[in-house]
């Protein structure tokens, strides 16, 4: 084979393979990407509280169903505006969740799961992206996270927290125990 073809082939193989051993540049770039994804994710969710506060509605996350009848009685004619603001923001949240999930899947396939331990940061952010993954990604995220757990790139707590979301968010999510173990609360 001619030398340029071999060089091109080597570059393609290098660029298209998984890069699970992170160097300093990988870590720096991944931290920037994860931080920006997390800021978008949490920023929109914080705006839900701001809208509630603006309309003097008791702060609640979107996980809880707000009673439309009670809100209509309480807000009167402002209810339509409140509902429009919330619905518009929920559409933005859904777009960000979709985009963030796809990006994190791609990053994980390339670099392995970007846990805070692997990125050398105190606060774990990446797993929260998967905790907001849209339903259409559940099979792929589930398979990917199981693989990453078996390879030691995500701890049990973060894996179980993601699975809690994928399995329908029933009961309380796990809490983090010693060495990243998942601790489940007994509801009895």
mmCIF file of N, CA, C and O in Angstrom, residues 7 17 21 23 45 51 64 78 94 127 141 149 157 175 184:
data_model
loop_
_atom_site.group_PDB
_atom_site.id
_atom_site.type_symbol
_atom_site.label_atom_id
_atom_site.label_comp_id
_atom_site.label_asym_id
_atom_site.label_seq_id
_atom_site.Cartn_x
_atom_site.Cartn_y
_atom_site.Cartn_z
ATOM 1 N N UNK A 7 -1.010 6.087 6.020
ATOM 2 C CA UNK A 7 -1.134 7.183 6.987
ATOM 3 C C UNK A 7 -2.598 7.522 7.218
ATOM 4 O O UNK A 7 -3.037 7.694 8.351
ATOM 5 N N UNK A 17 -11.507 5.082 17.230
ATOM 6 C CA UNK A 17 -11.485 4.091 18.294
ATOM 7 C C UNK A 17 -11.818 4.754 19.619
ATOM 8 O O UNK A 17 -11.727 5.966 19.766
ATOM 9 N N UNK A 21 -8.479 5.848 28.056
ATOM 10 C CA UNK A 21 -7.415 6.403 28.892
ATOM 11 C C UNK A 21 -7.319 7.893 28.594
ATOM 12 O O UNK A 21 -6.848 8.297 27.530
ATOM 13 N N UNK A 23 -6.132 11.705 28.681
ATOM 14 C CA UNK A 23 -4.955 12.529 28.955
ATOM 15 C C UNK A 23 -5.441 13.887 29.476
ATOM 16 O O UNK A 23 -6.655 14.137 29.556
ATOM 17 N N UNK A 45 -34.187 24.182 34.435
ATOM 18 C CA UNK A 45 -34.989 23.680 35.551
ATOM 19 C C UNK A 45 -35.115 24.739 36.653
ATOM 20 O O UNK A 45 -36.147 24.846 37.294
ATOM 21 N N UNK A 51 -40.492 30.927 37.382
ATOM 22 C CA UNK A 51 -41.852 31.148 36.876
ATOM 23 C C UNK A 51 -42.861 30.947 37.998
ATOM 24 O O UNK A 51 -43.785 31.758 38.175
ATOM 25 N N UNK A 64 -43.771 16.715 39.990
ATOM 26 C CA UNK A 64 -45.048 16.668 40.666
ATOM 27 C C UNK A 64 -46.113 17.304 39.784
ATOM 28 O O UNK A 64 -45.899 18.350 39.196
ATOM 29 N N UNK A 78 -54.666 35.043 35.215
ATOM 30 C CA UNK A 78 -53.220 34.887 35.012
ATOM 31 C C UNK A 78 -52.843 33.424 34.720
ATOM 32 O O UNK A 78 -51.725 33.158 34.295
ATOM 33 N N UNK A 94 -37.155 19.881 27.077
ATOM 34 C CA UNK A 94 -37.163 18.645 26.301
ATOM 35 C C UNK A 94 -36.129 18.667 25.181
ATOM 36 O O UNK A 94 -35.445 17.664 24.933
ATOM 37 N N UNK A 127 -23.867 12.186 35.195
ATOM 38 C CA UNK A 127 -24.955 11.227 35.383
ATOM 39 C C UNK A 127 -26.311 11.911 35.448
ATOM 40 O O UNK A 127 -27.335 11.342 35.087
ATOM 41 N N UNK A 141 -29.200 3.972 26.627
ATOM 42 C CA UNK A 141 -28.561 4.433 27.865
ATOM 43 C C UNK A 141 -28.398 3.260 28.832
ATOM 44 O O UNK A 141 -27.340 3.091 29.444
ATOM 45 N N UNK A 149 -20.527 0.366 33.913
ATOM 46 C CA UNK A 149 -20.421 -0.126 35.286
ATOM 47 C C UNK A 149 -19.513 -1.360 35.326
ATOM 48 O O UNK A 149 -18.617 -1.463 36.175
ATOM 49 N N UNK A 157 -23.899 3.761 42.641
ATOM 50 C CA UNK A 157 -24.885 4.787 42.972
ATOM 51 C C UNK A 157 -25.365 5.518 41.724
ATOM 52 O O UNK A 157 -26.570 5.661 41.500
ATOM 53 N N UNK A 175 -29.485 6.873 47.498
ATOM 54 C CA UNK A 175 -28.516 7.844 47.988
ATOM 55 C C UNK A 175 -27.136 7.204 47.853
ATOM 56 O O UNK A 175 -27.013 5.999 47.680
ATOM 57 N N UNK A 184 -30.625 2.255 49.143
ATOM 58 C CA UNK A 184 -32.055 2.449 48.888
ATOM 59 C C UNK A 184 -32.785 2.671 50.201
ATOM 60 O O UNK A 184 -32.556 1.941 51.166
#
